[in-house]
mmCIF file of C-alpha atoms and ligand atoms in Angstrom:
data_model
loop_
_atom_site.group_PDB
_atom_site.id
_atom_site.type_symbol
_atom_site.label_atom_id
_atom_site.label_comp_id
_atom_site.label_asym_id
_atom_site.label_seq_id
_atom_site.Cartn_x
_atom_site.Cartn_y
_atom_site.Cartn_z
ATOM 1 C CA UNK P 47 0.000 0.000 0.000
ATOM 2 C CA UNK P 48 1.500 3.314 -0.304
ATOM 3 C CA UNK P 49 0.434 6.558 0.263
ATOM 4 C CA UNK P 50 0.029 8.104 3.904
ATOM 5 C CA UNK P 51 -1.554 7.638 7.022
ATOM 6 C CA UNK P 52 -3.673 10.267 8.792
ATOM 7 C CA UNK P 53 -1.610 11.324 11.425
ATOM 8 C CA UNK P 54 -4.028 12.822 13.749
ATOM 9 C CA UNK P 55 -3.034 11.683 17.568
ATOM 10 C CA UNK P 56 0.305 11.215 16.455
ATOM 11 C CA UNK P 57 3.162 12.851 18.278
ATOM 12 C CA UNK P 58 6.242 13.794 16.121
ATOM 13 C CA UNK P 59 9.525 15.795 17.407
ATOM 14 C CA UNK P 60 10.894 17.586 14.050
ATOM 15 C CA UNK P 61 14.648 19.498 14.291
ATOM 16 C CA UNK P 62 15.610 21.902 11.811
ATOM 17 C CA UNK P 63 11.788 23.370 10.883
ATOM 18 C CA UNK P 64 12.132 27.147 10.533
ATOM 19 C CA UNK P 65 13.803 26.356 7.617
ATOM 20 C CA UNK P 66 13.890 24.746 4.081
ATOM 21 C CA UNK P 67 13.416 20.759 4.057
ATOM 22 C CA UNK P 68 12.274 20.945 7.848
ATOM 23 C CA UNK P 69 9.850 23.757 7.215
ATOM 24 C CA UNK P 70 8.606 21.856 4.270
ATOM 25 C CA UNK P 71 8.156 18.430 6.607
ATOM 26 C CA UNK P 72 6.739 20.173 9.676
ATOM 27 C CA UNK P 73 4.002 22.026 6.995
ATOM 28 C CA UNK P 74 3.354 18.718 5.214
ATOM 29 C CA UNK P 75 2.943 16.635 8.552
ATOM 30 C CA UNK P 76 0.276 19.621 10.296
ATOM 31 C CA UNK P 77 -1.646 19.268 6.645
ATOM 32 C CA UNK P 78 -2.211 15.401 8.099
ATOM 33 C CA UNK P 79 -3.250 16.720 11.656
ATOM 34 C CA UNK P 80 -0.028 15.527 13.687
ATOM 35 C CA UNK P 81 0.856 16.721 16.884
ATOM 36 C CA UNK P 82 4.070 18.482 16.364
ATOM 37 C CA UNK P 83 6.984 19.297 18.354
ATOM 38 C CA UNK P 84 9.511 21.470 16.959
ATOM 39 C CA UNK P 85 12.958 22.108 18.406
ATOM 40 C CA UNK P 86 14.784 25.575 17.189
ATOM 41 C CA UNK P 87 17.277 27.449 17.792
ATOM 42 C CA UNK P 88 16.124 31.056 16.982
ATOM 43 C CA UNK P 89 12.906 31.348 19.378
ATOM 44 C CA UNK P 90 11.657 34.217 16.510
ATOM 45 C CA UNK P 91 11.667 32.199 13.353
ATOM 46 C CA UNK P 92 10.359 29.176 15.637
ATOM 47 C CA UNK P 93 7.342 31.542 16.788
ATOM 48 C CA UNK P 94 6.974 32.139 12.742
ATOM 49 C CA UNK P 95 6.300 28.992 11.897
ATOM 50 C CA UNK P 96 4.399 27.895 15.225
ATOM 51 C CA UNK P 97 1.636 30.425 13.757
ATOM 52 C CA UNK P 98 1.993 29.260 10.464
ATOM 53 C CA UNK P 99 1.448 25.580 11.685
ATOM 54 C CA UNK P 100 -1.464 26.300 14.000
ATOM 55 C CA UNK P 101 -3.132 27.844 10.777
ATOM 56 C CA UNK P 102 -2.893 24.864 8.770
ATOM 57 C CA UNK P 103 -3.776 22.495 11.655
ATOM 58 C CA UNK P 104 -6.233 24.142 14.103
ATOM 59 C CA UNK P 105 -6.713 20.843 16.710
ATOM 60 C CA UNK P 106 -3.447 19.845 16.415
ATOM 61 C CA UNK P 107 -0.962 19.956 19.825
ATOM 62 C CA UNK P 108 1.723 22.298 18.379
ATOM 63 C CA UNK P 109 4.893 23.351 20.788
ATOM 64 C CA UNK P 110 8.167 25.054 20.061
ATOM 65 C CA UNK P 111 11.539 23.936 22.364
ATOM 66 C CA UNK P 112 14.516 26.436 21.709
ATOM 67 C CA UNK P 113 17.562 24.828 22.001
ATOM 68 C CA UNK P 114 20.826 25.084 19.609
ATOM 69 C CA UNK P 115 22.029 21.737 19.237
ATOM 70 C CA UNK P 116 25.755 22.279 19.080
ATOM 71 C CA UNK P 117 25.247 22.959 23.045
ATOM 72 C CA UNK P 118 24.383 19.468 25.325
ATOM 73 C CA UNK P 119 22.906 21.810 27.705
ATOM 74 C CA UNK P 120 20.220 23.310 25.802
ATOM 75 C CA UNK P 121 19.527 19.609 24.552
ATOM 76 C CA UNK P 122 18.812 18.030 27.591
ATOM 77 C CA UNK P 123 16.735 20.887 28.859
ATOM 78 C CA UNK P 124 14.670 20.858 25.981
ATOM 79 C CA UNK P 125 14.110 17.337 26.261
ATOM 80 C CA UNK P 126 13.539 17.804 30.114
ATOM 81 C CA UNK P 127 10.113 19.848 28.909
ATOM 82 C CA UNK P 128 9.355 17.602 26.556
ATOM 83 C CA UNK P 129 9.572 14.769 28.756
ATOM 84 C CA UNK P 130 7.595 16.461 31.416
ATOM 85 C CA UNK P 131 4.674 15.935 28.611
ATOM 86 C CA UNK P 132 4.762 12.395 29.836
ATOM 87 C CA UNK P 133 3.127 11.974 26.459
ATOM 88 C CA UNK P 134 4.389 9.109 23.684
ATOM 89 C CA UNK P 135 6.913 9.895 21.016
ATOM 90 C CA UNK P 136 5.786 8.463 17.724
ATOM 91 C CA UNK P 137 8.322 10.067 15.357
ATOM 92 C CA UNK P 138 11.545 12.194 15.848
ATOM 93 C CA UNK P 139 13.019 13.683 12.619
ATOM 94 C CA UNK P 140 16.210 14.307 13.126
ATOM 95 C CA UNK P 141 16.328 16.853 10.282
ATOM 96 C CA UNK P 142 18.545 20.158 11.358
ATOM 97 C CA UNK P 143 21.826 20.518 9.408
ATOM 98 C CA UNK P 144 24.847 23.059 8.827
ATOM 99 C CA UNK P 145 27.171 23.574 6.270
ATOM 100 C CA UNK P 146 30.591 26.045 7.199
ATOM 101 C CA UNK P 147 32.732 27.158 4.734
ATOM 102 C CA UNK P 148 34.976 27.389 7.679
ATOM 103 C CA UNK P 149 36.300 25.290 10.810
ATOM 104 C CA UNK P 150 34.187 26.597 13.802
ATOM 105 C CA UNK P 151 34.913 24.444 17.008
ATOM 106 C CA UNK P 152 32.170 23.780 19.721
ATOM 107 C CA UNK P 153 33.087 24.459 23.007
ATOM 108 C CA UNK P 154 33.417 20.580 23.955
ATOM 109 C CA UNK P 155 36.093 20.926 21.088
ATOM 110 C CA UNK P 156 34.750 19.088 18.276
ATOM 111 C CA UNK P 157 34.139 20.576 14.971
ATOM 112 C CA UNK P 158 30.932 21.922 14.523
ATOM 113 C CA UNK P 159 29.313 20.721 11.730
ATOM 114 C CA UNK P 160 30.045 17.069 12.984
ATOM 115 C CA UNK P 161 28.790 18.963 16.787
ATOM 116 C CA UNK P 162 25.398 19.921 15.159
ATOM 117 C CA UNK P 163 24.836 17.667 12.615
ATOM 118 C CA UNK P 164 25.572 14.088 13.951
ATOM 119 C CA UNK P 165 26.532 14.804 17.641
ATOM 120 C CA UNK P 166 23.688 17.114 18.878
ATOM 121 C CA UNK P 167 21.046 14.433 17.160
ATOM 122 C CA UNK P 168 22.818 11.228 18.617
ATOM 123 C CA UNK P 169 22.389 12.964 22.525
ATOM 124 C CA UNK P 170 18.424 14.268 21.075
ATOM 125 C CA UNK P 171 17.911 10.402 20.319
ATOM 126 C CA UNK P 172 19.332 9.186 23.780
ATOM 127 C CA UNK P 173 17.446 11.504 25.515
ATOM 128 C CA UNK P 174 14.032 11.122 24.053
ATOM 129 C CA UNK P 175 14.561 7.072 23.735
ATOM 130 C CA UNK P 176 12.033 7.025 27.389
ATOM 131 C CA UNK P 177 9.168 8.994 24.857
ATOM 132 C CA UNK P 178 9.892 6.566 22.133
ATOM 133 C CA UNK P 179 9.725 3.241 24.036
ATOM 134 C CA UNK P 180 6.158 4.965 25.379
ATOM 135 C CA UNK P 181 4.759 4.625 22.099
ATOM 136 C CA UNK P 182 2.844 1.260 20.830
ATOM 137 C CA UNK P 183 5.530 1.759 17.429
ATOM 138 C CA UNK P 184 7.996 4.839 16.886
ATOM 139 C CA UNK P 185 10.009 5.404 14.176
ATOM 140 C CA UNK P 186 13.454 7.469 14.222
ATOM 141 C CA UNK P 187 13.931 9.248 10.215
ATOM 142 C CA UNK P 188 17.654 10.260 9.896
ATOM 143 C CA UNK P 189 17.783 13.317 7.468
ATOM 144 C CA UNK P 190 21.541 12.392 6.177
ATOM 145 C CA UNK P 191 22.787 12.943 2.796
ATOM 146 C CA UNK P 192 24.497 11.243 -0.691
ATOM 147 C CA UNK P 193 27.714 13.630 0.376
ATOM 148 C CA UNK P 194 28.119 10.822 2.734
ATOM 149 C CA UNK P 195 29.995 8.882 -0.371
ATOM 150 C CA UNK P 196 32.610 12.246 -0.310
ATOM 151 C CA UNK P 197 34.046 10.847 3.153
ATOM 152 C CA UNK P 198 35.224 7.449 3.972
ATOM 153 C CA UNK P 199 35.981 7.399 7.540
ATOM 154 C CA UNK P 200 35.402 8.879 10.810
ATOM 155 C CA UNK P 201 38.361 11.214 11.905
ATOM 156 C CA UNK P 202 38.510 9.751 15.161
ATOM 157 C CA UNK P 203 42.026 11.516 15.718
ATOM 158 C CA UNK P 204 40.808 14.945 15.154
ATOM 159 C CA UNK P 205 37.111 15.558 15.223
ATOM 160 C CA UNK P 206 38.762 19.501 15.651
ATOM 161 C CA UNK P 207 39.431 18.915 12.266
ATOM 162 C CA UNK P 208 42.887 20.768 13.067
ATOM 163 C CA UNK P 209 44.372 19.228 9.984
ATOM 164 C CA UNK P 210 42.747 19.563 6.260
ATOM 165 C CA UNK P 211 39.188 21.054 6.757
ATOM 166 C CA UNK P 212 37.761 21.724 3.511
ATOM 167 C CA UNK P 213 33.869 22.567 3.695
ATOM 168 C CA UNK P 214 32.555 19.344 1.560
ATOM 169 C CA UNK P 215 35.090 16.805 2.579
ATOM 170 C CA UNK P 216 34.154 17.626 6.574
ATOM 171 C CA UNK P 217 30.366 18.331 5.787
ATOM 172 C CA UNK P 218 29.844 14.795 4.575
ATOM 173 C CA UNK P 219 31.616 13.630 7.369
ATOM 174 C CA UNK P 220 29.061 14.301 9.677
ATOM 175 C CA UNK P 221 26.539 13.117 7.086
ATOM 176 C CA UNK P 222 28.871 9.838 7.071
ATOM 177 C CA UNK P 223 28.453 10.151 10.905
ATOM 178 C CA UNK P 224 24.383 10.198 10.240
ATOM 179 C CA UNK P 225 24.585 6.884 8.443
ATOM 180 C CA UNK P 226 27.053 5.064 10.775
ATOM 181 C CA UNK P 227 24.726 6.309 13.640
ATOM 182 C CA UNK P 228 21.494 5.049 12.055
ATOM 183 C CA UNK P 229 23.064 1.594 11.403
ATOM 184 C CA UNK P 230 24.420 1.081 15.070
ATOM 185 C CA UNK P 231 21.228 2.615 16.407
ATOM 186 C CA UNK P 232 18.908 0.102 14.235
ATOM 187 C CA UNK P 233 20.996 -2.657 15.484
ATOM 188 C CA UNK P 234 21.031 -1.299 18.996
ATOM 189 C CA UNK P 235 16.824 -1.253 18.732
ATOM 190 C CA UNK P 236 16.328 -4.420 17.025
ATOM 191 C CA UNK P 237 13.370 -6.468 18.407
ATOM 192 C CA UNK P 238 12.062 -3.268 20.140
ATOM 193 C CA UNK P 239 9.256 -1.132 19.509
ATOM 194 C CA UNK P 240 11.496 1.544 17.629
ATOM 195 C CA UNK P 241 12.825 1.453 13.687
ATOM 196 C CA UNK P 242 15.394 3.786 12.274
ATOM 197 C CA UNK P 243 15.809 4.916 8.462
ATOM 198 C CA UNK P 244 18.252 7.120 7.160
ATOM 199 C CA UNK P 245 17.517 9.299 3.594
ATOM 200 C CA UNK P 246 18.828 11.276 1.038
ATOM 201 C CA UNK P 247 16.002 14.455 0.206
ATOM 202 C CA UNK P 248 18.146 15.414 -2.903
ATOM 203 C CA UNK P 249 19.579 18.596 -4.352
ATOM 204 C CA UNK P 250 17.227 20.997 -2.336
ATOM 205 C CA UNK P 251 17.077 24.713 -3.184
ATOM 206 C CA UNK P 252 17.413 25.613 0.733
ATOM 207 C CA UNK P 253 19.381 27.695 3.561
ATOM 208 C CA UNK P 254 21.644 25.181 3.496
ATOM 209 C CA UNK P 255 25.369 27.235 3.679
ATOM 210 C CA UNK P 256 23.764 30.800 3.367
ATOM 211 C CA UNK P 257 24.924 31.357 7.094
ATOM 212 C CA UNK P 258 28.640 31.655 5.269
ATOM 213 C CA UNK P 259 30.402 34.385 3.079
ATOM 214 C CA UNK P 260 28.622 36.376 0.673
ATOM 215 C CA UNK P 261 30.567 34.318 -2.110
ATOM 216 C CA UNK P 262 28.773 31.239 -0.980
ATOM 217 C CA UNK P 263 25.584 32.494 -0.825
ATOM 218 C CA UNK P 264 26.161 33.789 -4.271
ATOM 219 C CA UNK P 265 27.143 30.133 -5.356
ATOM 220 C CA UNK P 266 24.150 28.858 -3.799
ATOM 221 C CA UNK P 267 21.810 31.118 -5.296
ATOM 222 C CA UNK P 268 23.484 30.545 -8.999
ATOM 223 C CA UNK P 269 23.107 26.857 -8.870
ATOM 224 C CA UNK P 270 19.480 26.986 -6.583
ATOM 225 C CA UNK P 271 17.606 26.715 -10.044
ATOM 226 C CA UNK P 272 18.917 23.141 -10.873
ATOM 227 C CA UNK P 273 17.814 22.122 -7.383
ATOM 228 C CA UNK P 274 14.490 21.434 -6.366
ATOM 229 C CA UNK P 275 11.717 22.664 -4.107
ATOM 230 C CA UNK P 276 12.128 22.210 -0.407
ATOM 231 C CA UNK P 277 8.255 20.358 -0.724
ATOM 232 C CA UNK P 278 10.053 18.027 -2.750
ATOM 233 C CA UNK P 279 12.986 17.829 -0.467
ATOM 234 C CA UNK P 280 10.563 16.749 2.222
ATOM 235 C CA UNK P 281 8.569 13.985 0.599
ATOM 236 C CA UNK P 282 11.284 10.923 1.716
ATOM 237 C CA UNK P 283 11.287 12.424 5.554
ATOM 238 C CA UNK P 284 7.286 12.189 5.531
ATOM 239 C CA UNK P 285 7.266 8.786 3.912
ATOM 240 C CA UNK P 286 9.431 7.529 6.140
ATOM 241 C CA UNK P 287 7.086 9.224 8.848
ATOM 242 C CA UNK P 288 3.877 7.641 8.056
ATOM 243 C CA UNK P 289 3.721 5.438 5.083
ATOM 244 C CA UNK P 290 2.362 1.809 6.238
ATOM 245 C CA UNK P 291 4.999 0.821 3.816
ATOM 246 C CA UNK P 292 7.731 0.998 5.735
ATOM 247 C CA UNK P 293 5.956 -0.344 8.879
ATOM 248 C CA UNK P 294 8.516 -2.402 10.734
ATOM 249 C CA UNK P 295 11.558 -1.943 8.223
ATOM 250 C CA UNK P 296 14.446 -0.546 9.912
ATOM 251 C CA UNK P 297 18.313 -0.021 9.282
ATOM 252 C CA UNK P 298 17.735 1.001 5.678
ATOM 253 C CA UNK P 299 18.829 4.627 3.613
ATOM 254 C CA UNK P 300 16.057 5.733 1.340
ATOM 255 C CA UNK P 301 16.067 8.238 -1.657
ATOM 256 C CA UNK P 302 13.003 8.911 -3.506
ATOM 257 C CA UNK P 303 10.757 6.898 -0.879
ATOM 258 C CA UNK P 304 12.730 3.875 -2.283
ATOM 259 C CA UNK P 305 15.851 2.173 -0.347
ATOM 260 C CA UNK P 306 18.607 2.853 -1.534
ATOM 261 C CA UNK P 307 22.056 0.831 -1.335
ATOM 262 C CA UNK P 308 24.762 1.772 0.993
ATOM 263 C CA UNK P 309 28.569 1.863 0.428
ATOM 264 C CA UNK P 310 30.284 -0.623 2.990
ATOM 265 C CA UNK P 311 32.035 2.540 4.699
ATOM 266 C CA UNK P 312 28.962 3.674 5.765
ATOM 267 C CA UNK P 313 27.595 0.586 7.727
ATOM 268 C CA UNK P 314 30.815 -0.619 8.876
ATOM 269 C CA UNK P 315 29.872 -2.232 12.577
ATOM 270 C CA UNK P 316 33.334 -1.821 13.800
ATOM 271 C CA UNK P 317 33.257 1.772 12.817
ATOM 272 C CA UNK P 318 29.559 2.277 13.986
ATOM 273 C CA UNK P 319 30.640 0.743 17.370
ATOM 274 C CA UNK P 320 33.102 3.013 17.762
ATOM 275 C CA UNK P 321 31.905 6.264 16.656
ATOM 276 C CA UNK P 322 28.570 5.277 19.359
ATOM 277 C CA UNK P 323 31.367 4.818 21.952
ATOM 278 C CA UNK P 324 33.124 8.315 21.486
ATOM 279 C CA UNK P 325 29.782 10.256 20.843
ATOM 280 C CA UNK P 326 28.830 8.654 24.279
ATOM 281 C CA UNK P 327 31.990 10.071 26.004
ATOM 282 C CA UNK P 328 31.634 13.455 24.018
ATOM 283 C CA UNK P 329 28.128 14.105 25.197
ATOM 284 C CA UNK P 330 28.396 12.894 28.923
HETATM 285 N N1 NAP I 1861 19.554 21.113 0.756
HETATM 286 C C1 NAP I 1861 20.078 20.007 0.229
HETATM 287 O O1 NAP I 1861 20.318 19.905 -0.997
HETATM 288 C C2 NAP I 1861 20.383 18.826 1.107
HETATM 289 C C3 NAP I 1861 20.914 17.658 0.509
HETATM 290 C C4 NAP I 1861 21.188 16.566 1.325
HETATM 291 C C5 NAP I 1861 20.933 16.622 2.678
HETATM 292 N N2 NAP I 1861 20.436 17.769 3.229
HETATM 293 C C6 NAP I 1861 20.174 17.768 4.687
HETATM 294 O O2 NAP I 1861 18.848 18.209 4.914
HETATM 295 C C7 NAP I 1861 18.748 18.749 6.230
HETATM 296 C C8 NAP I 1861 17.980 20.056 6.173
HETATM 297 O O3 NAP I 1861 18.768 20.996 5.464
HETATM 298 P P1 NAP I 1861 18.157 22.176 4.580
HETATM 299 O O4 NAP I 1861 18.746 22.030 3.230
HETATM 300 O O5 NAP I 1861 16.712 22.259 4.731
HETATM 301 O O6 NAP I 1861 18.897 23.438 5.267
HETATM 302 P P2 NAP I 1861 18.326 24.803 5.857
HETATM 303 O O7 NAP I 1861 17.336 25.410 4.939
HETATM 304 O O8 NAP I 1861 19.548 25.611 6.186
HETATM 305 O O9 NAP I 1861 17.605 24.375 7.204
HETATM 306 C C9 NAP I 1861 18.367 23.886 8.266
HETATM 307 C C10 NAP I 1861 17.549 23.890 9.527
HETATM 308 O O10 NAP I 1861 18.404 23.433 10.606
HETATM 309 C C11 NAP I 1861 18.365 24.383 11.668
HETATM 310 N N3 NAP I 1861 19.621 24.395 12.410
HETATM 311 C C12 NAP I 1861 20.854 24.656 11.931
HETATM 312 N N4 NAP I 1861 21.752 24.618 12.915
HETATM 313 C C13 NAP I 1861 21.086 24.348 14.057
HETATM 314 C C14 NAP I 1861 21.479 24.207 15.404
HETATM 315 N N5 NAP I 1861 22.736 24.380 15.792
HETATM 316 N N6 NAP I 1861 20.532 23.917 16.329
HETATM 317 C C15 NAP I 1861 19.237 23.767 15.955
HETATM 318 N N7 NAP I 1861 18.798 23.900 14.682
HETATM 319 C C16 NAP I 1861 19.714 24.200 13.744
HETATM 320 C C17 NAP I 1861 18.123 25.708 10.956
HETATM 321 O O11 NAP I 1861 17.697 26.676 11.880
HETATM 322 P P3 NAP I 1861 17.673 28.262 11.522
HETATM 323 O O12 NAP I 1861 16.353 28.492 10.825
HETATM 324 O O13 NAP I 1861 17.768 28.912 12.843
HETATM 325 O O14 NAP I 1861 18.847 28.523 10.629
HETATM 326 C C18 NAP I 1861 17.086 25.294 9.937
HETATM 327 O O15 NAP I 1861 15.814 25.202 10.516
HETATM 328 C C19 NAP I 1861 20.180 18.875 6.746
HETATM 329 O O16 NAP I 1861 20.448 17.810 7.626
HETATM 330 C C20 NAP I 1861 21.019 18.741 5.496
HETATM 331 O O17 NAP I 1861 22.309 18.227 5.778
HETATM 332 C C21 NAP I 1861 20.150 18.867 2.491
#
C-alpha cells in the first residue's frame, strides 16, 4: 500500500523546521493533523512557523523547544520539557543541518558541523529514547545525505578537524556520521518497539550554507535553479514518517521513498561501534 496515514493523535519531534526541508516536513505533517513538536534554535523564526502551523492544523498539539544543538545543555533541557509531557513519542526527525565554509569548534572541542549535525542528534535520540519506548511503534527518520559517499571514515584523531578542513570533505563527514549512527542505532533497537531509516532528500534549493560568506551564498543562489523545491525535499522524511509501507523496516537509507544501497564505509559495525562509543563520552 503506499500513500500516507492520517496522522491525527500522532506525536512527532521535528529538528531543523524554521527552515527549508524541515519547514517543508513540519508544513506537510500539520496538513495530516499531527501533533508536532519542533525544536529551534532562533525562538523568533520558531514563533513564525508555530503560527503558520497552527493555521494549517487548528486541533493539532503544536509546541516550540529552543535549544541550539551544538550545546548538550540546551539539549537536555529541551528534552527535560518535553519529557515532562509524559506523552508518547511516535516520530523524531532528526532533520537540522549546517554547512561552514569554515572550521568553527564547539566548546566541547569538536568541529561543529560534525557537533550539530551528527553529535547534537545522537544525545536528542538518547534523551528522548524514554518517549519513544512509550509509544505502541515509533520510528526514528535520519535526514543524512548522498555527500556521505565524499568521506570514507570517521576522523577519530581529530574531530577539531585541526588538519585539512575543507567545507565538503568535513560536511559529509558528519553526514557519514548520520549513516554510521542510524546503522548502530537500528541494530542497537532491534526487536524493540522503535525502527530507524536514514535518507537522502536530494539537491534541495534551501538555507543550506547561506549562514557563510557572501561568495557562498552567491554560489548557492546561482546553482538553486537546478535544485528542487524544499516540498520536494521533504517527501522521503514524511514517507518515512507515516507510510504503512515501511511499517517495521528498519536499518535502511532511502532516496526517492525507495531504499537505496549503501557503500560498505557507511555501515561498517566496527566503525559504527566506535563512533557510538566516542559520541557517548563526548556528550556525557
Ligand atoms: N539542501 C540540500 O540539498 C540537502 C541535501 C542533502 C541533505 N540535506 C540535509 O537536509 C537537512 C535540512 O537541510 P536544509 O537544506 O533544509 O537546510 P536549511 O534550509 O539551512 O535548514 C536547516 C535547519 O536546521 C536548523 N539548524 C541549523 N543549525 C542548528 C542548530 N545548531 N541547532 C538547531 N537547529 C539548527 C536551521 O535553523 P535556523 O532556521 O535557525 O537557521 C534550519 O531550521 C540537513 O540535515 C542537510 O544536511 C540537504
Amino acid at each position: 500500500m503506499s500513500g500516507n496515514k492520517e496522522l491525527t493523535e500522532k506525536n512527532i519531534f521535528i529538528t531543523g523546521a524554521t527552515d527549508g526541508i524541515g519547514r517543508a516536513t513540519a508544513i506537510s505533517l500539520a496538513d495530516q493533523g499531527a501533533n508536532l513538536y519542533i525544536l529551534c534554535r532562533n525562538e523568533k523564526k520558531g514563533d513564525a512557523l508555530i503560527k503558520v502551523l497552527r493555521q494549517i492544523s487548528t486541533k493539532a498539539e503544536i509546541r516550540l523547544f529552543v535549544a541550539d544543538l551544538g550545546d548538550s545543555r540546551q539539549v537536555g533541557r529541551a528534552v527535560h520539557e518535553f519529557e515532562n509531557l509524559d506523552i508518547p513519542l511516535h516520530v523524531l526527525i532528526n532533520n537540522a543541518g549546517i554547512l561552514n565554509t569554515s572550521r568553527i569548534l564547539l566548546p566541547n572541542g569538536v568541529e561543529q558541523m560534525f557537533g550539530v549535525n551528527h553529535l547534537g542528534h545522537f544525545l536528542l535520540t538518547q534523551e528522548l529514547m524514554p518517549s519513544l519506548k512509550r509509544a505502541n511503534k515509533a520510528r526514528i527518520v535520519i535526514v543524512a545525505s548522498g555527500a556521505y559517499l565524499m568521506c570514507k571514515e570517521i576522523n577519530f584523531d581529530d574531530l577539531a578537524w585541526e588538519k585539512n578542513f575543507k567545507t565538503f570533505k568535513t560536511y559529509a563527514h558528519s553526514k557519514l556520521a548520520n549513516m554510521l549512527f542510524m546503522h548502530e542505532l537500528a541494530r542497537r533497537t532491534e526487536d524493540t518497539n522503535i525502527t530507524v531509516n536514514a535518507l537522502h532528500p536530494g539537491e534541495i534549493s534551501s538555507n543550506l550554507g547561506a549562514q557563510n560568506s557572501a561568495l557562498t551564498r552567491m554560489a548557492i543562489k546561482l546553482s538553486s535553479p537546478f535544485f528542487k523545491s524544499p516540498t520536494d525535499g521533504a517527501k522521503t522524511s514524511v514517507y518515512l514518517a507515516s507510510s504503512d509501507d515501511v511499517e517495521g523496516v528498519t536499518g535502511k537509507y532511502f532516496m526517492n521513498s525507495k531504499v537505496k544501497e549503501v557503500k560498505p564505509w557507511a555501515k561498517d559495525p566496527s566503525a559504527a561501534e566506535r563512533l557510538w562509543d566516542v559520541s557517548s563520552e563526548l556528550v556525557s
